[in-house]
XYZ file of C-alpha atoms in Angstrom:
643
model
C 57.919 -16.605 64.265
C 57.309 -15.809 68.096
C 54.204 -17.451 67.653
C 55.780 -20.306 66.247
C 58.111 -21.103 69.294
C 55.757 -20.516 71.486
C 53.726 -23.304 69.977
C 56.677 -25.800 69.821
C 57.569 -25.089 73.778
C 53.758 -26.080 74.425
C 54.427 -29.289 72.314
C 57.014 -30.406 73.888
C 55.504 -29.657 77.456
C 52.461 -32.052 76.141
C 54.501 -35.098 75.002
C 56.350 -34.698 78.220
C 52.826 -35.480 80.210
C 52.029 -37.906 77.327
C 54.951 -39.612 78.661
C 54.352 -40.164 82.309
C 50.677 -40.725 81.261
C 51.602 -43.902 79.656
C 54.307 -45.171 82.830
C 51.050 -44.982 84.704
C 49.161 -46.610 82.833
C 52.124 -49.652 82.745
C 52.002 -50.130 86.176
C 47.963 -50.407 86.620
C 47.975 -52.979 84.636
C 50.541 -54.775 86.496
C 49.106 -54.401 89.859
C 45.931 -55.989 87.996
C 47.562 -59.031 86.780
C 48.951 -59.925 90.651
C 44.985 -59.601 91.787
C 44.227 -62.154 89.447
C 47.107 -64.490 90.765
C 45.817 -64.042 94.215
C 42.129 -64.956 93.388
C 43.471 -68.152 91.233
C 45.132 -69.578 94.420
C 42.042 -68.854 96.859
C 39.987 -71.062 94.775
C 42.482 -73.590 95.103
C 41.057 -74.380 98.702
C 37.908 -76.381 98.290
C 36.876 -75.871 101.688
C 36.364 -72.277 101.764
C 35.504 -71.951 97.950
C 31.645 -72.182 98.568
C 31.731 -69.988 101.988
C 33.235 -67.468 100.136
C 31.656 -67.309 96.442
C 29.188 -64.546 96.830
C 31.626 -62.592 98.843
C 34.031 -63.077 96.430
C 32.174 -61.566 93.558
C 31.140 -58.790 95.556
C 34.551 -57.928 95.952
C 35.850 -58.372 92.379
C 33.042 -55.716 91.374
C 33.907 -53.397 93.892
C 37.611 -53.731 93.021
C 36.978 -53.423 89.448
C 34.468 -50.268 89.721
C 37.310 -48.621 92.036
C 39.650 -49.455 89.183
C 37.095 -47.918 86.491
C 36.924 -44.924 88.338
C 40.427 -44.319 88.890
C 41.017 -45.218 84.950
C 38.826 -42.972 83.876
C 40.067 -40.298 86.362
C 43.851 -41.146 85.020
C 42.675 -41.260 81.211
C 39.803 -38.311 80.645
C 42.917 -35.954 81.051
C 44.885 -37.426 78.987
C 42.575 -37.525 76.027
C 41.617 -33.938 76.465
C 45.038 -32.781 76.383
C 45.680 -35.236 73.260
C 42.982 -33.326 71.377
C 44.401 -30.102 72.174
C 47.683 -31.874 70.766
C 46.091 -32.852 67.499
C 44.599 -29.409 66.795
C 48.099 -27.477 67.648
C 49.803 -30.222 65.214
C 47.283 -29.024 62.531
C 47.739 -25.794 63.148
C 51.537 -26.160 62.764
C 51.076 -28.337 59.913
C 48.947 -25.413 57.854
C 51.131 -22.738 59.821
C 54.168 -24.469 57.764
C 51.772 -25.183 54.511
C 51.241 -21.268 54.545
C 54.796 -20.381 55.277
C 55.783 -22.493 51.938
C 53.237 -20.708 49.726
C 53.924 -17.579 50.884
C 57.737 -18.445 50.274
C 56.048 -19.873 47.099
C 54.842 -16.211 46.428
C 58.345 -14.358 46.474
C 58.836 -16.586 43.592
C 55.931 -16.293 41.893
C 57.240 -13.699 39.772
C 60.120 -15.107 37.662
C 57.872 -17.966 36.957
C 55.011 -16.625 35.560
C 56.831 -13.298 33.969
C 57.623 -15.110 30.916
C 54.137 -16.346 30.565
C 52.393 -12.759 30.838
C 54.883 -11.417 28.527
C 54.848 -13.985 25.926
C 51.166 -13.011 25.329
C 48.045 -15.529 24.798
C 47.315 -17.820 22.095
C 43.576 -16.820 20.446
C 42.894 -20.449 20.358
C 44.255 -21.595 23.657
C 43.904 -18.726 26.142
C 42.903 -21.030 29.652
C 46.845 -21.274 30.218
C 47.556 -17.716 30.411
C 44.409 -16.871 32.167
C 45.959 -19.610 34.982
C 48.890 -17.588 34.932
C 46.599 -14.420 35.498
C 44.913 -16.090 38.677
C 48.112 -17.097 40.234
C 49.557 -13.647 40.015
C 46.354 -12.320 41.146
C 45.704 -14.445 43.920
C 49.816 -14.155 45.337
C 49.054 -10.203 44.992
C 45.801 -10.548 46.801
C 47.318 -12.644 50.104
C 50.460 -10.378 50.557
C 48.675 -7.470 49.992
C 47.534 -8.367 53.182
C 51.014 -8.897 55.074
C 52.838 -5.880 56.775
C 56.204 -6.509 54.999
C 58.944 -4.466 53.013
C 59.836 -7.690 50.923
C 55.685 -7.807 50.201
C 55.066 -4.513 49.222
C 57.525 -4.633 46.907
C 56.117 -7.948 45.566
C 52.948 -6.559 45.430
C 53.615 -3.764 43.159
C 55.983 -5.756 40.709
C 52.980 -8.343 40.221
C 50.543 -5.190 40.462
C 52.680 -4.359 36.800
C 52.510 -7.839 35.511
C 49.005 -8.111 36.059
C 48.477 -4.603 33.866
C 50.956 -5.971 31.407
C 48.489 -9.008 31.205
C 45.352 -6.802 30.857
C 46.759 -4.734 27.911
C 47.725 -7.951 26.373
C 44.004 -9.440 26.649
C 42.998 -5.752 25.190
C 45.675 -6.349 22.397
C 44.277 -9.659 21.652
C 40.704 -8.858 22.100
C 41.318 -6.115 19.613
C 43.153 -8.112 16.632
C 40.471 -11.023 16.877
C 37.801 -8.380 16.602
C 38.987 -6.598 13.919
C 39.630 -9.641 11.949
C 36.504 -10.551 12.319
C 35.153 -7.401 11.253
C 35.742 -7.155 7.493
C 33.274 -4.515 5.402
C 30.488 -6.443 3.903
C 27.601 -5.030 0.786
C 24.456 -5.499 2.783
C 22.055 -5.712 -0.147
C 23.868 -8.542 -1.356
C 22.723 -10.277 1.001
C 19.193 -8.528 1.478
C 18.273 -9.126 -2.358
C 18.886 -12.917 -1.717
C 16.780 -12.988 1.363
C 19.753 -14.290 3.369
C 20.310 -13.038 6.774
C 23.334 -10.095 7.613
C 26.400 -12.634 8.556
C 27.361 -11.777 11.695
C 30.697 -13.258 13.928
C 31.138 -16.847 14.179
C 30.354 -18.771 17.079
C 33.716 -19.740 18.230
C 34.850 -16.448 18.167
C 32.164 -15.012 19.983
C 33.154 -17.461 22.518
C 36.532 -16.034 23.161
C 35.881 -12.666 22.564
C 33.254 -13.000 25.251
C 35.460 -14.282 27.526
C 37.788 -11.783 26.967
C 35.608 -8.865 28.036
C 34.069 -10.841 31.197
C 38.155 -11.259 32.143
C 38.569 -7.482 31.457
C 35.828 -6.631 33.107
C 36.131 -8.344 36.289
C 39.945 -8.532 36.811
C 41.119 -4.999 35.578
C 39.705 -3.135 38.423
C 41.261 -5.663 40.655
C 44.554 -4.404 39.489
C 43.827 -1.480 39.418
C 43.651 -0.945 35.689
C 40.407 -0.057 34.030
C 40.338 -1.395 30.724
C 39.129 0.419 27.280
C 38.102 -3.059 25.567
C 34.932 -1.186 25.370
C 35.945 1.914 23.738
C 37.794 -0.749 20.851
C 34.699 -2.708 20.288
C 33.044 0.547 19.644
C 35.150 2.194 17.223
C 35.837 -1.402 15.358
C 32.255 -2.681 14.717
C 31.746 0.990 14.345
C 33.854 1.605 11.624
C 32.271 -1.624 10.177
C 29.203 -0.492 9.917
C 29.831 2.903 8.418
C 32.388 0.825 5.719
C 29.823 -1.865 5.091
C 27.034 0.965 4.758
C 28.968 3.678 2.194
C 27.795 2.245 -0.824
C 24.422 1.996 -0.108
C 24.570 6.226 1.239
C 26.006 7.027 -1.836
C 24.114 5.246 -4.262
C 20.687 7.009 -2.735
C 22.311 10.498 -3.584
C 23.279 9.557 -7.224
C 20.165 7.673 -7.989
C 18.333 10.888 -6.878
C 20.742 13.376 -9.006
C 20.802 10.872 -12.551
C 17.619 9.737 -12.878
C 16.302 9.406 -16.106
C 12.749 11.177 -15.660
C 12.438 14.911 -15.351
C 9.964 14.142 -11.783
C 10.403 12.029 -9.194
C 9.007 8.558 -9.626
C 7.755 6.289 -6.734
C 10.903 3.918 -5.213
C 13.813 4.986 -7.749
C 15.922 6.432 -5.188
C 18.350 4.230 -3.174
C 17.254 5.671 0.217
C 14.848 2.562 0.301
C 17.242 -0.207 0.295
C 19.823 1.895 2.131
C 16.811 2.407 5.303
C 16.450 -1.493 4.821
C 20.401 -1.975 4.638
C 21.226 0.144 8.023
C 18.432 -1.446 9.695
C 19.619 -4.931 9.056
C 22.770 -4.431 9.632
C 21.729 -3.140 13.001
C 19.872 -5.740 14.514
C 22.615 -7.896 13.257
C 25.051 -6.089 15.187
C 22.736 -6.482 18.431
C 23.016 -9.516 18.652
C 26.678 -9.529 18.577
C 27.160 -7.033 20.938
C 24.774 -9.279 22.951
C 26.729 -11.747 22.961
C 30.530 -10.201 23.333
C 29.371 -7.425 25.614
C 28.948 -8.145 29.642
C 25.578 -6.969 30.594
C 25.727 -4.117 31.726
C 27.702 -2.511 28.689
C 25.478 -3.948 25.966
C 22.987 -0.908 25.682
C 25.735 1.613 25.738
C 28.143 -0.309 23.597
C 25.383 -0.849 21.001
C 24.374 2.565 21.189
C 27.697 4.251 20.747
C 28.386 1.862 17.727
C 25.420 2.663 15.184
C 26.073 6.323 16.775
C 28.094 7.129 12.943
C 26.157 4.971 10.771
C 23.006 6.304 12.234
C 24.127 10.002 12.135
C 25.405 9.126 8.027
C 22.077 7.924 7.590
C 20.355 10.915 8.757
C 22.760 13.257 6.896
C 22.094 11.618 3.566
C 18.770 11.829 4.349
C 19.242 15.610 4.797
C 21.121 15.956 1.455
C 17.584 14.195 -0.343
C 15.540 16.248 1.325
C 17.789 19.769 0.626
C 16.925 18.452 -3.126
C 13.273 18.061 -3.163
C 13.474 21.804 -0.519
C 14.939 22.952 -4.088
C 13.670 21.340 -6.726
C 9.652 21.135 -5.417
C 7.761 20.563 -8.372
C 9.986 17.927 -9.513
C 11.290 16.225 -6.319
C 8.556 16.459 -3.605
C 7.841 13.396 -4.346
C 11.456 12.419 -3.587
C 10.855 13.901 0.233
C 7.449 11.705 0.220
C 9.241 8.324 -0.520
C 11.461 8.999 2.303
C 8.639 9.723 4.734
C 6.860 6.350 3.449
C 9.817 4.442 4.172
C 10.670 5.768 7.128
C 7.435 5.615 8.753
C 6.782 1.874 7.238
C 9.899 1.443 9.011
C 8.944 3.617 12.815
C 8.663 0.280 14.923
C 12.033 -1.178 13.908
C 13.794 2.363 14.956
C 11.842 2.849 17.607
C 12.654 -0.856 19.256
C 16.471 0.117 18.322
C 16.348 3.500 20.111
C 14.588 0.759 23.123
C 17.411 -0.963 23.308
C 19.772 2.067 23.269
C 17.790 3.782 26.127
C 17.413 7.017 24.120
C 15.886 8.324 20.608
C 18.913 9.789 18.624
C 17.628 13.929 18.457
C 19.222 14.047 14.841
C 16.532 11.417 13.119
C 14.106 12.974 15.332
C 15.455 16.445 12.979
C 15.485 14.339 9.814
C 11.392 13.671 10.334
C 10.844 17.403 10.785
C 12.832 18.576 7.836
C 10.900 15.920 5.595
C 7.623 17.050 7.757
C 8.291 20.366 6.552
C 8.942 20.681 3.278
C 5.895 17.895 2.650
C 3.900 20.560 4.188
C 5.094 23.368 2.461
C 4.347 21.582 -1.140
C 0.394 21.410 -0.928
C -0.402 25.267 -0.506
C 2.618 26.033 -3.013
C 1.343 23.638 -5.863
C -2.074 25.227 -5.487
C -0.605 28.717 -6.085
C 1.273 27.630 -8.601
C -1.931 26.278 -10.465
C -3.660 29.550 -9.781
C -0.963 31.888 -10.798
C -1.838 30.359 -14.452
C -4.923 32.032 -14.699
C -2.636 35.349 -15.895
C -0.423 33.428 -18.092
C -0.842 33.441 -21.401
C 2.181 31.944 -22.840
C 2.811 28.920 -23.487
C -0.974 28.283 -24.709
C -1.353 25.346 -27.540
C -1.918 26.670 -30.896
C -3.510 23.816 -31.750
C -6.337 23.617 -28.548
C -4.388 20.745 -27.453
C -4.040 19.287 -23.799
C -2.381 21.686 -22.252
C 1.058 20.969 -19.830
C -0.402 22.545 -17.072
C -3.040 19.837 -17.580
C -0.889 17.173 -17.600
C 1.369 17.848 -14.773
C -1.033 18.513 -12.443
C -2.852 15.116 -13.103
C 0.545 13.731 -13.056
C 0.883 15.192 -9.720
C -1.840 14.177 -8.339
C -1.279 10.674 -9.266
C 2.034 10.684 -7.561
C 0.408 12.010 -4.417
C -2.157 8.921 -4.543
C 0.822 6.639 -4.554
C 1.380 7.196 -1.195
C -2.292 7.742 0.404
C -1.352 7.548 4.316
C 1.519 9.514 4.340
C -0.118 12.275 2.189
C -3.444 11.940 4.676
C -1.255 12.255 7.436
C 0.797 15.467 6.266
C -2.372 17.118 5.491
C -4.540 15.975 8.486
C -1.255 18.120 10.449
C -1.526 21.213 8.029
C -5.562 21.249 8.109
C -8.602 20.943 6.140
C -8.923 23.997 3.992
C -5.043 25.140 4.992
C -3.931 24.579 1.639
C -5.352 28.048 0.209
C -2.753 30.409 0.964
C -5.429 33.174 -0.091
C -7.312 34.398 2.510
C -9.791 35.674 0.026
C -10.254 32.617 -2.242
C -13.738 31.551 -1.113
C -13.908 28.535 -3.105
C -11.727 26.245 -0.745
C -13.095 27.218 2.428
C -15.022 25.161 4.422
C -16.914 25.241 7.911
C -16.125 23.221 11.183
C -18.791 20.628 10.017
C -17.468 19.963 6.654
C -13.971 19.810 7.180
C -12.123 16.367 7.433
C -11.284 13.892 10.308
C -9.155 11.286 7.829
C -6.694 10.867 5.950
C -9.034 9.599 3.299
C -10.974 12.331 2.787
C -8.924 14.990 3.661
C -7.048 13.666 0.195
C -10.491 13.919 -1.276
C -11.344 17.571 -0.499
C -7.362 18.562 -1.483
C -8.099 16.968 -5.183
C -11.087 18.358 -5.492
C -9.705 21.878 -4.861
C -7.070 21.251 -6.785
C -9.263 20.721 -9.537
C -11.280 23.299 -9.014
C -8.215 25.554 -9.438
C -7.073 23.626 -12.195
C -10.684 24.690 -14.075
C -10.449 28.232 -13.269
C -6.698 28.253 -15.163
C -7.985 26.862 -17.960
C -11.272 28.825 -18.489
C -8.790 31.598 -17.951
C -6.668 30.748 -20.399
C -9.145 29.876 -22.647
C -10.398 33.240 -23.305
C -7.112 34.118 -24.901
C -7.982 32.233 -28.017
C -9.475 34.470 -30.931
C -12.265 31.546 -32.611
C -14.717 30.626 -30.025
C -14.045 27.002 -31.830
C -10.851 27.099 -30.508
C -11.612 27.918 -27.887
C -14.013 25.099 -27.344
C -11.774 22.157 -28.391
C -8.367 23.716 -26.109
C -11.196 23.132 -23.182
C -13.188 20.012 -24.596
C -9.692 18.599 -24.882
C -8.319 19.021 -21.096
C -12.022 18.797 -19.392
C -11.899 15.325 -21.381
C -8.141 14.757 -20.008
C -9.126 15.408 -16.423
C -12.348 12.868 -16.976
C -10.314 10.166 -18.356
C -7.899 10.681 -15.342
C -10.526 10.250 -12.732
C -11.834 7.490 -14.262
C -8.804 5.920 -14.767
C -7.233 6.693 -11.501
C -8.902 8.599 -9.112
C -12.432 7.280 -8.914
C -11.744 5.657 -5.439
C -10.320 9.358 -4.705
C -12.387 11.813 -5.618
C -16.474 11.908 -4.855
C -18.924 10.890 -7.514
C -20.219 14.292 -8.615
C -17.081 15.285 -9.546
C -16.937 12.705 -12.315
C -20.381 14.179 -13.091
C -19.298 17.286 -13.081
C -16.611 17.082 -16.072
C -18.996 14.570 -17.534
C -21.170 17.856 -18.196
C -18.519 19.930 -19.358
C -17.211 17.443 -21.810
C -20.875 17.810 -23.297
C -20.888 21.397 -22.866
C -17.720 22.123 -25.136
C -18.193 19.371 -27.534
C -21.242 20.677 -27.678
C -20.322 24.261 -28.565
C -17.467 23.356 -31.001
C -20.844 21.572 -33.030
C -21.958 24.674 -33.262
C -19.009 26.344 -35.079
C -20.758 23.648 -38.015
C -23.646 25.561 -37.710
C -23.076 28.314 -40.626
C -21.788 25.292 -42.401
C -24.811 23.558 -42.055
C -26.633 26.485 -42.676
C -26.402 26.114 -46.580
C -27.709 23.266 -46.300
C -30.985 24.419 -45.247
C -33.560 24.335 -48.251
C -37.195 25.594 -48.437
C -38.163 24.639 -52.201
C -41.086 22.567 -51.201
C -44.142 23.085 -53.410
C -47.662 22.210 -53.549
C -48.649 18.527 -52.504
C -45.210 17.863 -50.831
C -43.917 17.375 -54.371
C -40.218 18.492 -55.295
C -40.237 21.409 -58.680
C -38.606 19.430 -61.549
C -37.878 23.150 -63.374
C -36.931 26.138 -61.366
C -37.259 29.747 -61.781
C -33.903 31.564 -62.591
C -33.906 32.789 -58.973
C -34.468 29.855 -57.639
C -31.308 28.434 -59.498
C -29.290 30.829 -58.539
C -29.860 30.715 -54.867
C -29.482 26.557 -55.283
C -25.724 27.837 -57.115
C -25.269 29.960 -53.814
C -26.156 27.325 -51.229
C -23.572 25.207 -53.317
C -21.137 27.772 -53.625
C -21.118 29.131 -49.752
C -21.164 24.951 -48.450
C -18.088 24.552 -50.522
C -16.470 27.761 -49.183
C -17.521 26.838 -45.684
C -16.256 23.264 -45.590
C -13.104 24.250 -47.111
C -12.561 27.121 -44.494
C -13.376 24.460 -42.236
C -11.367 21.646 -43.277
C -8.464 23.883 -43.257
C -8.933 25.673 -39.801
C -9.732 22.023 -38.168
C -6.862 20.508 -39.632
C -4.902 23.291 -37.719
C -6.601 21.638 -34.449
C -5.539 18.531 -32.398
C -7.706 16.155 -30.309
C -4.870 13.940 -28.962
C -7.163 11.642 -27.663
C -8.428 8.880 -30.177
C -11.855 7.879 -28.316
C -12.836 11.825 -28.039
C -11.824 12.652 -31.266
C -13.281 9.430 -33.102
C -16.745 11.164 -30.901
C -16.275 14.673 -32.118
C -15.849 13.275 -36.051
C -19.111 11.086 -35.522
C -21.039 13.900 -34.209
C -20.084 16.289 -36.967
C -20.979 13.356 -39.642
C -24.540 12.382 -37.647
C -25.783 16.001 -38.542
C -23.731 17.432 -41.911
C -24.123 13.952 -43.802
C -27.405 13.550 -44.145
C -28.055 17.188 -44.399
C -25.640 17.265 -47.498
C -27.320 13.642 -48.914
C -30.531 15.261 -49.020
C -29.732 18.270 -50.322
C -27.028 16.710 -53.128
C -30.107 14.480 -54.104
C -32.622 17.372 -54.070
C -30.968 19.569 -56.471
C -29.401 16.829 -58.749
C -32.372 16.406 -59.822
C -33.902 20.175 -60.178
C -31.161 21.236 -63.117
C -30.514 23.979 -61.454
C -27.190 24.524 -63.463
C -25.995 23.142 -67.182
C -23.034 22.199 -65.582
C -23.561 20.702 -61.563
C -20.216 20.215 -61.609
C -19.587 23.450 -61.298
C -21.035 23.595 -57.767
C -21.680 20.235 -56.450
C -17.428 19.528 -55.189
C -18.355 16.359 -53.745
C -20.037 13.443 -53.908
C -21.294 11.562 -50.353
C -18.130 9.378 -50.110
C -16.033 12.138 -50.332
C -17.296 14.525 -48.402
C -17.577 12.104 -45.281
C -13.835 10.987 -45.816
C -13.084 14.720 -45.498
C -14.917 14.784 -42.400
C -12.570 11.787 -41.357
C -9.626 13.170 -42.092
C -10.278 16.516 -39.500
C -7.627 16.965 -36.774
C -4.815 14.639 -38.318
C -1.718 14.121 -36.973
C -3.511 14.536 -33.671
C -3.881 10.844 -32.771
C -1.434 9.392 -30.035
């Protein structure tokens, strides 16, 4: 206010000069006009008008540049001290301007009170965010000002303006949250529509919501937790939207319908596809709400639950298959399949985040480990059959270790790279867990460098073992043909299965290999025909090549024999063999034709031979069947058999 006085004296001191400036300036110009009087009436004279015209002019200039001089002399003051005028008037002009808003200020409060605590409007917010400037800008100016009345100003708008902030939280919170309802992800996923996400006009607001909090709370001193809310709402979301889809992996795992695993019936799948969806969707919101700066942390403390749910279901799975190996490995293999199809989507999620979470990182291992753990144990298991005896087929049939092992292997060539990778980290030739078992190991040179043919050498072994079991086992049975049609049966199995499904697997001499011992036990069950056969066997050729029409009684009664012992033998036979089972329709219809090519036309010729010798008064007796019936016999071995 000093200031202020002192300014108005100096005023008042300039219009004073402005004053006599101006009676100055009056009288010049009156002296001027009675010059120009007195220079009208000299020309007036004519006789001295010519005489003195050049002097004349002379003098008017020099009187008039006089004048000039003392004008400007009188004036060049003057202005200068008007311009100092006009800036002190400004000055006093804003000086007053400044003195009303500040008085403006003190007042502030009551009008704008009612505004902050009245709240915002979600779909008109720009009025209370006016309000919010004024306050902050009347808090910012007498902040400044080394007065009682201000301080206390100050600190009542300081509480407004944190009233205001937890009201844009409030608001930023209920618009979120609404906006945040639980959705079913595959819904949307098995429809090929993309994960809905926030609308646009929302986004808008919420946005501007967090840049507000952001950049005014601190100004206010008020740090705002807007942050903190977004996290735990879209959060909560997430985990909500993403329960069915955990739970539905564990019970499709626990009531499946098959005693093993099969390939993609677990729900883990679609939940990995579900979370990561639902993820990238929520990226892009928090994108888009999130200032800068907090979108990597926001996003990564959001899909912090969902992500560790994810992992811990995937824990429960592979606790199961840890449990259960022979029937669920392949459970913990599906999971590895998926997850690794699906590496380059986490991995540009744990970009974004700034960090790999350590706990999926745990979930790989676990599955890592018990993947590992099943190759060497399923090998064991197939050799600790080789001392088992129960459990063998009666009827030589296919046996279950047979078929689960083929069934095994199958499953493993379902999922070729991650079963090439798994054993490319345990090691060619690691799968033996016998240090002594020389028939699966292998030298530097021959040991495997891909995933394809480190599969190779595994099946191979595997059936190796498998072979050993089984000749093991075989030697259990009492009748050698018995024992030839339990192994012509499974060596026919394990043919048909690489030709079926493994040729692309397994190297061509293994295919030759059971090719060989097909023959070789088809071969020797023939034999078991042999004393058969035997009877069959007639030396009654006489001179010239010519058949005897009449034979000596001896003769007859070794003819009777022949007849006799066939009939015994093919009855044994029928009997035993009916007792047998070739499953398969293609090797039995083989093992039936190769029986007929050799006993048929042995039997023909020796049923035509002798019905023509009379080598009884009644054939009958001894000749049981006729052609037809004897090869229908042979037809009718191993009924019941065919699947």
């Amino acid at each position: 206010m000093e200031r202020l006085d002192e300014e108005s004296a100096d005023l008042d001191f300039l219009e004073e000069n402005l004053r006599k400036t101006q009676a100055l300036t009056e009288k010049m110009i009156v002296a001027g006009r009675s010059d120009e009087i007195n220079a009208a009436n000299f020309k007036k004279n004519p006789r001295i008008t010519i005489l003195n015209e050049d002097f004349a002019e002379t003098s008017m200039l020099n009187v008039f540049d006089d004048r000039l001089v003392r004008l400007e002399a009188s004036i060049l003051p003057i202005h200068k001290s008007t311009q100092t005028l006009t800036k002190l008037v400004d000055n006093v002009d804003k000086t007053r301007n400044g003195v009303h808003e500040i008085i403006g200020y003190f007042d502030l409060i009551e009008q704008e009170e009612a505004i902050i605590k009245k709240g915002p409007k979600e779909d008109d917010l720009e009025p209370y965010l006016k309000s919010i400037d004024k306050c902050s800008k009347a808090m910012g100016v007498l902040s400044t000002m080394r007065m009682k009345s201000s301080e206390k100003i100050t600190s009542q708008l300081k509480q407004i303006l944190k009233a205001a902030m937890l009201q844009l939280e409030e608001i930023f919170r209920i618009l979120l949250t609404s906006r945040s309802n639980p959705i079913e992800p595959l819904s949307y996923i098995t429809k090929n529509l993309d994960i809905p996400g926030i609308p646009q006009d929302s986004l808008e607001i919420l946005s501007k919501l967090a840049t507000y909090l952001v950049a005014s709370g601190p100004e206010f001193g008020y740090n705002s937790d807007f942050v903190k809310d977004y996290v735990d709402i879209r959060s909560n979301y997430l985990v909500k939207s993403l329960t069915l889809s955990s739970q539905g992996s564990i019970s499709t795992a626990e009531k499946r319908s098959t005693p093993v695993y099969e390939k993609g019936t677990c729900g883990f799948n679609s939940y990995t596809e579900s979370l990561l969806k639902m993820f990238q969707a929520e990226y892009n919101v928090a994108e888009k709400v999130l200032p800068r700066e907090y979108v990597a942390s926001g996003f990564r403390e959001t899909i912090q639950r969902p992500l560790e749910n994810f992992v811990e279901t995937g824990k429960i799975l592979n606790n199961r298959a840890k449990k259960n190996m022979q029937t669920d490995v392949f459970l913990a293999f599906d999971m590895m399949e998926t997850l690794n199809k699906n590496s380059g989507t986490f991995d540009e999620i744990f970009r974004i985040t700034g960090k790999k979470d350590p706990s999926y990182g745990d979930l790989l291992h676990s599955l890592m480990a018990v993947a590992l753990r099943s190759f060497p144990e399923f090998l064991e298991e197939i050799k600790s059959h080789r001392t088992k005896t129960s459990g063998l087929p009666n009827d030589g049939t296919v046996h279950e270790l047979t078929i689960t092992t083929l069934q095994h292997l199958k499953r493993l060539a379902d999922y070729p790279e991650t079963v090439g990778s798994v054993l490319l980290t345990l090691g060619d030739g690691n799968w033996s867990m016998s240090e002594k078992d020389l028939n699966f190991s292998r030298d530097k040179n021959g040991r495997a460098s891909s995933g394809s043919v480190i599969i190779r050498h595994y099946f191979a072994d595997v059936l190796e073992s498998l072979a050993q079991s089984l000749d093991s086992k075989s030697k259990t049975y009492k009748k050698a043909a018995l024992t030839s049609i339990f192994l012509l049966n499974n060596y026919h199995y394990i043919l048909k299965s690489i030709r079926t499904q493994f040729l692309s697997v397994l190297d061509p001499e293994i295919e030759f290999k059971y090719e060989k011992l097909v023959k070789k036990y088809n071969d020797a069950y023939q034999d078991s025909w042999k004393p058969c056969c035997g009877n069959l066997m007639d030396y009654t050729m006489v001179r010239g090549g010519t058949l005897k029409s009449t034979l000596g009684s001896n003769e007859k009664q070794n003819v009777k024999e022949k007849f006799k012992n066939f009939n015994t033998e093919f009855d044994e036979m029928c009997k035993v063999n009916k007792g047998y089972a070739i499953p398969d329709l293609e090797l039995r219809t083989q093992v039936i034709k190769d029986i007929k090519a050799v006993l048929i036309p042995m039997y023909n010729r020796f049923l035509e031979k002798h019905q023509q010798s009379e080598f009884s008064k009644t054939p009958t007796k001894y000749i049981k069947y006729d052609p037809v019936t004897l090869e229908n016999m042979v037809n009718r071995l191993f009924d019941g058999s065919i699947y």
